[in-house]
Amino acid sequence: MLSGGDDGVPDGIGMARLAWTRLPTADAEGAGPSTSAAAAGDELFSAAAVESLDYEVIENYAYREEQAQRSKFWVPYYVMLKWLFSLLIGVGTGLAAIFINLAVENFSGWKYTATFAIIKHSYFVGFFVYTIFNLALVFSSVYIVTNFAPAAAGSGIPEIKGYLNGVDTHGILLFRTLVGKIFGSIGSVGGGLALGKEGPLVHTGACIASLLGQGGSAEYHLSSRWVRIFESDRDRRDLVTCGCAAGVAAAFRAPVGGVLFALEEVTSWWRSHLMWRVFFTSAVVAVVVRSAMNWCNSGKCGHFGAGGFIIWDISGGQEDYSYQELFPMAIIGVIGGLLGALFNQLTLYITKWRRTYLHKKGKRVQIFEACLISLVTSTISFVLPLLRKCSPCPQLETNSGIECPHPPGTDGNFVNFYCSKDKEYNDLATIFFNTQDDAIRNLFSAKTFHEYSAQSLITFLVMFYSLAVVTFGTAVPAGQFVPGIMIGSTYGRLVGMFVVKYYKKLNIEEGTYALLGAASFLGGSMRMTVSLCVIMVEITNNLKLLPLIMLVLLVSKAVGDFFNEGLYEEQARLRGIPLLDSRPKQVMRNMNAKDACKNQKVVCLPRVSRVIDIVSVLRTNKHNGFPVVDRGQNGESLVIGLILRSHLLVLLQAKVDFQNSPFPCGPGVLNRHNFSDFVKPASSKGKSIDDIHLTEDELGLYLDLAPFLNPSPYIVPEDMSLAKVYNLFRQLGLRHIFVVPRPSRVVGLITRKDLLLEEDGNTAMAELQSTSVRYIAAHVLR
């Protein structure tokens, strides 16, 4: 019943029964690593328990029957629901961002207010309270993640990028992951760790989108059947893309930047209709967040400061720049590329060591590690400013809106910490004893010459860089946007101080160079260009700096690419997520499709298979797709389609399609299943062969696979360049491609005009899940 692939002669692509070319002979024993070969499909990647998604439409009998039964009102309802969900994703992500920001700002405000009040009497007691406050928040975060939502650890962007690339990591889009991400972010960011909440907000938006798409969470009985029509991985992919853009828009109040981030950084498949919905979702987020800020300006949000929603307005800063400044700005780009590449490499090594030796020891070790890092971070941020001598307050302009020193427990420049006089401030405490958002605002601020000494900035840069490297990879939700901005703005301000000192021009602002430093580090670490450029312009409200930001981003990305890949790509590889890059590797141009699958054994199933044989195949193979063969009129073996592993498991569990006869079944089987019966729950492991129990009598029965297989999978000739196969596979979001010998006969040739069909009033052909044009001239073979 199993065929190694040497007994098939196919011959054409039809609807009910296909005849194709012969499958290639598999000489090697055993199936090697999956590379979109004839039979094998993909395997479960054991490194991270990930599985490929089925973005291709399975056009089996159940699908076609469901399409035929849809009324004329289904199309408007489907489109309306997509736009409604785009609205709900924007509102939900905006509300989640508001809740996280309110909680973080209030916890931070209470912490700093209590600390400043206590240190007036005793610095030791103040240090103790400050440390315990941070430790409690970090402990709550790591406890939630390790015991409730393990998939909420980290930023979540590599996993979401993998999902949109076609790889599903179990648990990343569950309801408990959403809850763990929100409350874990509050604890880790409010606890003062060297990480941010912006990356987790992208994951949060994706979770909200996925939960809406599947109608809620069935595990917690929070689901609704009437919205559960987005059951394919293709539809869920579009919703998750909207959620990613919404997360960035909510984190940075940058709706256009959110759209470009989704386009440039995370998604692998894009079209104009999706662009409109993503843009609409980001606009909704901007309105929701803006409304919350206006409400908080009335004083109803407690300790909520201006830094809660990131907007570092430096429009009152440097108005122009000279060509003499381009060289030090290019130097900033080089520094950003070097430090960003070093950051990626160090985090890769430390995370690999942590996963290999530390996290395998259990949850207690993960909790202890996060708490230890919290104690170290609190000690450094409290003790180092004590060692720094205070400086007298500078003469400030009366209309600058800056107060020196600023009142304890509020956001602003010039923090009075361990100073003997009232009109003094501690420049190192100004950075350490603020939330990260407020510290960045201080570094970006204009009209604050000589606020920081070079010694303090270098000290902070070394310590915070080290803390960010060590903290990244702990079992808490952790983003790297804001820590990257902190690091970059610190050395950017250092370069700005040098330029101000040696160029001696009145219109040069140190804060401008801090902004360019922030952009350069993010470009050197994350390797984003267009989206990051727009985000930086939106959050600073200064369009005049756009050419300078573009310059440092291009330089930093070029320098970083010389050493390694971007942060998210490195972390995805470490997690075992097999991302397909936008371009095939050069070596693929010298290989063909047959070379990629020559070490694989093709495992086929006959059209009418014994149940015991199907069970045996599923237990002994990890393949997720199997070619189905049948006998032609002359007794030759014909490949009639592809059956998915998940569909076989559904049929085995249902048992209603078992038959006593070894012959093909009649048409009555078509009414036994709906297309939704074969849908895998979002971010779920789905069914396993170990979960299915069959009696001896049932194992001896037969199952006709023809009604449930995909009769028209994609095929390529065996001598096609592997680079072309790669592009086809990635651009169409495929999971399997059949590799077949060179065709012997062409029965038709499809051109552009053949695809420009006009719909008449009597046809109900509306393909909602329209596939990209199958740009394979229909070598429909006999």
PDB file of N, CA and C in Angstrom, residues 34 42-52 158 161-163 165-169 268 569 571-581 726 729-730:
ATOM      1  N   SER A  34      12.471  18.208   5.531  1.00  0.00           N
ATOM      2  CA  SER A  34      11.461  18.571   4.555  1.00  0.00           C
ATOM      3  C   SER A  34      11.850  19.809   3.777  1.00  0.00           C
ATOM      4  N   ASP A  42       6.068  19.221   4.876  1.00  0.00           N
ATOM      5  CA  ASP A  42       6.959  19.640   5.950  1.00  0.00           C
ATOM      6  C   ASP A  42       6.845  18.723   7.135  1.00  0.00           C
ATOM      7  N   GLU A  43       7.890  18.686   7.956  1.00  0.00           N
ATOM      8  CA  GLU A  43       7.870  17.923   9.183  1.00  0.00           C
ATOM      9  C   GLU A  43       7.702  18.862  10.361  1.00  0.00           C
ATOM     10  N   LEU A  44       7.355  18.294  11.481  1.00  0.00           N
ATOM     11  CA  LEU A  44       7.297  19.096  12.692  1.00  0.00           C
ATOM     12  C   LEU A  44       8.704  19.428  13.112  1.00  0.00           C
ATOM     13  N   PHE A  45       8.980  20.712  13.298  1.00  0.00           N
ATOM     14  CA  PHE A  45      10.311  21.136  13.682  1.00  0.00           C
ATOM     15  C   PHE A  45      10.444  20.958  15.187  1.00  0.00           C
ATOM     16  N   SER A  46      11.198  19.963  15.580  1.00  0.00           N
ATOM     17  CA  SER A  46      11.270  19.584  16.985  1.00  0.00           C
ATOM     18  C   SER A  46      11.899  20.650  17.842  1.00  0.00           C
ATOM     19  N   ALA A  47      12.713  21.554  17.235  1.00  0.00           N
ATOM     20  CA  ALA A  47      13.412  22.539  18.048  1.00  0.00           C
ATOM     21  C   ALA A  47      12.441  23.440  18.776  1.00  0.00           C
ATOM     22  N   ALA A  48      11.337  23.777  18.155  1.00  0.00           N
ATOM     23  CA  ALA A  48      10.405  24.689  18.808  1.00  0.00           C
ATOM     24  C   ALA A  48       8.971  24.206  18.704  1.00  0.00           C
ATOM     25  N   ALA A  49       8.758  22.953  18.328  1.00  0.00           N
ATOM     26  CA  ALA A  49       7.424  22.394  18.167  1.00  0.00           C
ATOM     27  C   ALA A  49       6.578  23.283  17.274  1.00  0.00           C
ATOM     28  N   VAL A  50       7.138  23.628  16.113  1.00  0.00           N
ATOM     29  CA  VAL A  50       6.425  24.486  15.179  1.00  0.00           C
ATOM     30  C   VAL A  50       5.931  23.656  14.005  1.00  0.00           C
ATOM     31  N   GLU A  51       4.969  24.198  13.300  1.00  0.00           N
ATOM     32  CA  GLU A  51       4.362  23.497  12.178  1.00  0.00           C
ATOM     33  C   GLU A  51       3.974  24.514  11.127  1.00  0.00           C
ATOM     34  N   SER A  52       4.095  24.133   9.870  1.00  0.00           N
ATOM     35  CA  SER A  52       3.726  25.032   8.784  1.00  0.00           C
ATOM     36  C   SER A  52       2.214  25.234   8.749  1.00  0.00           C
ATOM     37  N   PRO A 158       9.537  37.722  16.899  1.00  0.00           N
ATOM     38  CA  PRO A 158      10.024  36.616  16.054  1.00  0.00           C
ATOM     39  C   PRO A 158       8.961  35.555  15.799  1.00  0.00           C
ATOM     40  N   LYS A 161       6.385  37.041  13.417  1.00  0.00           N
ATOM     41  CA  LYS A 161       6.993  37.100  12.087  1.00  0.00           C
ATOM     42  C   LYS A 161       7.002  35.712  11.457  1.00  0.00           C
ATOM     43  N   GLY A 162       7.297  34.696  12.263  1.00  0.00           N
ATOM     44  CA  GLY A 162       7.244  33.334  11.758  1.00  0.00           C
ATOM     45  C   GLY A 162       5.836  32.937  11.357  1.00  0.00           C
ATOM     46  N   TYR A 163       4.836  33.334  12.147  1.00  0.00           N
ATOM     47  CA  TYR A 163       3.446  33.007  11.823  1.00  0.00           C
ATOM     48  C   TYR A 163       3.053  33.589  10.473  1.00  0.00           C
ATOM     49  N   ASN A 165       5.029  34.310   8.160  1.00  0.00           N
ATOM     50  CA  ASN A 165       5.882  33.685   7.154  1.00  0.00           C
ATOM     51  C   ASN A 165       5.413  32.277   6.817  1.00  0.00           C
ATOM     52  N   GLY A 166       4.444  31.768   7.616  1.00  0.00           N
ATOM     53  CA  GLY A 166       3.892  30.445   7.335  1.00  0.00           C
ATOM     54  C   GLY A 166       4.220  29.392   8.360  1.00  0.00           C
ATOM     55  N   VAL A 167       4.691  29.795   9.553  1.00  0.00           N
ATOM     56  CA  VAL A 167       5.093  28.834  10.581  1.00  0.00           C
ATOM     57  C   VAL A 167       4.325  29.142  11.863  1.00  0.00           C
ATOM     58  N   ASP A 168       3.654  28.143  12.387  1.00  0.00           N
ATOM     59  CA  ASP A 168       2.854  28.312  13.600  1.00  0.00           C
ATOM     60  C   ASP A 168       3.595  27.712  14.789  1.00  0.00           C
ATOM     61  N   THR A 169       3.854  28.539  15.800  1.00  0.00           N
ATOM     62  CA  THR A 169       4.439  28.076  17.056  1.00  0.00           C
ATOM     63  C   THR A 169       3.315  27.929  18.070  1.00  0.00           C
ATOM     64  N   SER A 268       5.015  38.448   5.137  1.00  0.00           N
ATOM     65  CA  SER A 268       5.670  37.915   3.946  1.00  0.00           C
ATOM     66  C   SER A 268       4.745  37.952   2.735  1.00  0.00           C
ATOM     67  N   GLU A 569      15.591  38.079  13.246  1.00  0.00           N
ATOM     68  CA  GLU A 569      15.988  36.905  12.472  1.00  0.00           C
ATOM     69  C   GLU A 569      16.897  35.992  13.299  1.00  0.00           C
ATOM     70  N   GLN A 571      16.990  35.747  16.596  1.00  0.00           N
ATOM     71  CA  GLN A 571      16.204  35.123  17.657  1.00  0.00           C
ATOM     72  C   GLN A 571      15.250  34.067  17.097  1.00  0.00           C
ATOM     73  N   ALA A 572      14.726  34.298  15.907  1.00  0.00           N
ATOM     74  CA  ALA A 572      13.852  33.290  15.290  1.00  0.00           C
ATOM     75  C   ALA A 572      14.629  32.014  15.002  1.00  0.00           C
ATOM     76  N   ARG A 573      15.848  32.154  14.510  1.00  0.00           N
ATOM     77  CA  ARG A 573      16.661  30.971  14.251  1.00  0.00           C
ATOM     78  C   ARG A 573      16.981  30.241  15.544  1.00  0.00           C
ATOM     79  N   LEU A 574      17.257  30.996  16.604  1.00  0.00           N
ATOM     80  CA  LEU A 574      17.554  30.379  17.890  1.00  0.00           C
ATOM     81  C   LEU A 574      16.356  29.608  18.419  1.00  0.00           C
ATOM     82  N   ARG A 575      15.159  30.094  18.160  1.00  0.00           N
ATOM     83  CA  ARG A 575      13.939  29.427  18.625  1.00  0.00           C
ATOM     84  C   ARG A 575      13.513  28.284  17.699  1.00  0.00           C
ATOM     85  N   GLY A 576      14.262  28.031  16.654  1.00  0.00           N
ATOM     86  CA  GLY A 576      13.922  26.947  15.741  1.00  0.00           C
ATOM     87  C   GLY A 576      12.796  27.278  14.804  1.00  0.00           C
ATOM     88  N   ILE A 577      12.581  28.572  14.507  1.00  0.00           N
ATOM     89  CA  ILE A 577      11.523  28.991  13.581  1.00  0.00           C
ATOM     90  C   ILE A 577      12.139  29.123  12.194  1.00  0.00           C
ATOM     91  N   PRO A 578      11.777  28.252  11.257  1.00  0.00           N
ATOM     92  CA  PRO A 578      12.410  28.257   9.931  1.00  0.00           C
ATOM     93  C   PRO A 578      11.828  29.330   9.016  1.00  0.00           C
ATOM     94  N   LEU A 579      12.325  30.552   9.129  1.00  0.00           N
ATOM     95  CA  LEU A 579      11.847  31.643   8.291  1.00  0.00           C
ATOM     96  C   LEU A 579      12.389  31.501   6.875  1.00  0.00           C
ATOM     97  N   LEU A 580      11.553  31.816   5.895  1.00  0.00           N
ATOM     98  CA  LEU A 580      11.985  31.904   4.509  1.00  0.00           C
ATOM     99  C   LEU A 580      12.254  33.369   4.190  1.00  0.00           C
ATOM    100  N   ASP A 581      13.500  33.699   3.881  1.00  0.00           N
ATOM    101  CA  ASP A 581      13.866  35.072   3.569  1.00  0.00           C
ATOM    102  C   ASP A 581      13.202  35.513   2.274  1.00  0.00           C
ATOM    103  N   TYR A 726      11.755  28.271  -4.878  1.00  0.00           N
ATOM    104  CA  TYR A 726      11.759  29.022  -3.613  1.00  0.00           C
ATOM    105  C   TYR A 726      10.833  30.237  -3.702  1.00  0.00           C
ATOM    106  N   PHE A 729       7.197  29.122  -3.842  1.00  0.00           N
ATOM    107  CA  PHE A 729       6.768  28.596  -2.548  1.00  0.00           C
ATOM    108  C   PHE A 729       6.479  29.738  -1.572  1.00  0.00           C
ATOM    109  N   ARG A 730       7.381  30.703  -1.501  1.00  0.00           N
ATOM    110  CA  ARG A 730       7.241  31.782  -0.514  1.00  0.00           C
ATOM    111  C   ARG A 730       6.169  32.785  -0.908  1.00  0.00           C
TER     112      ARG A 730
END
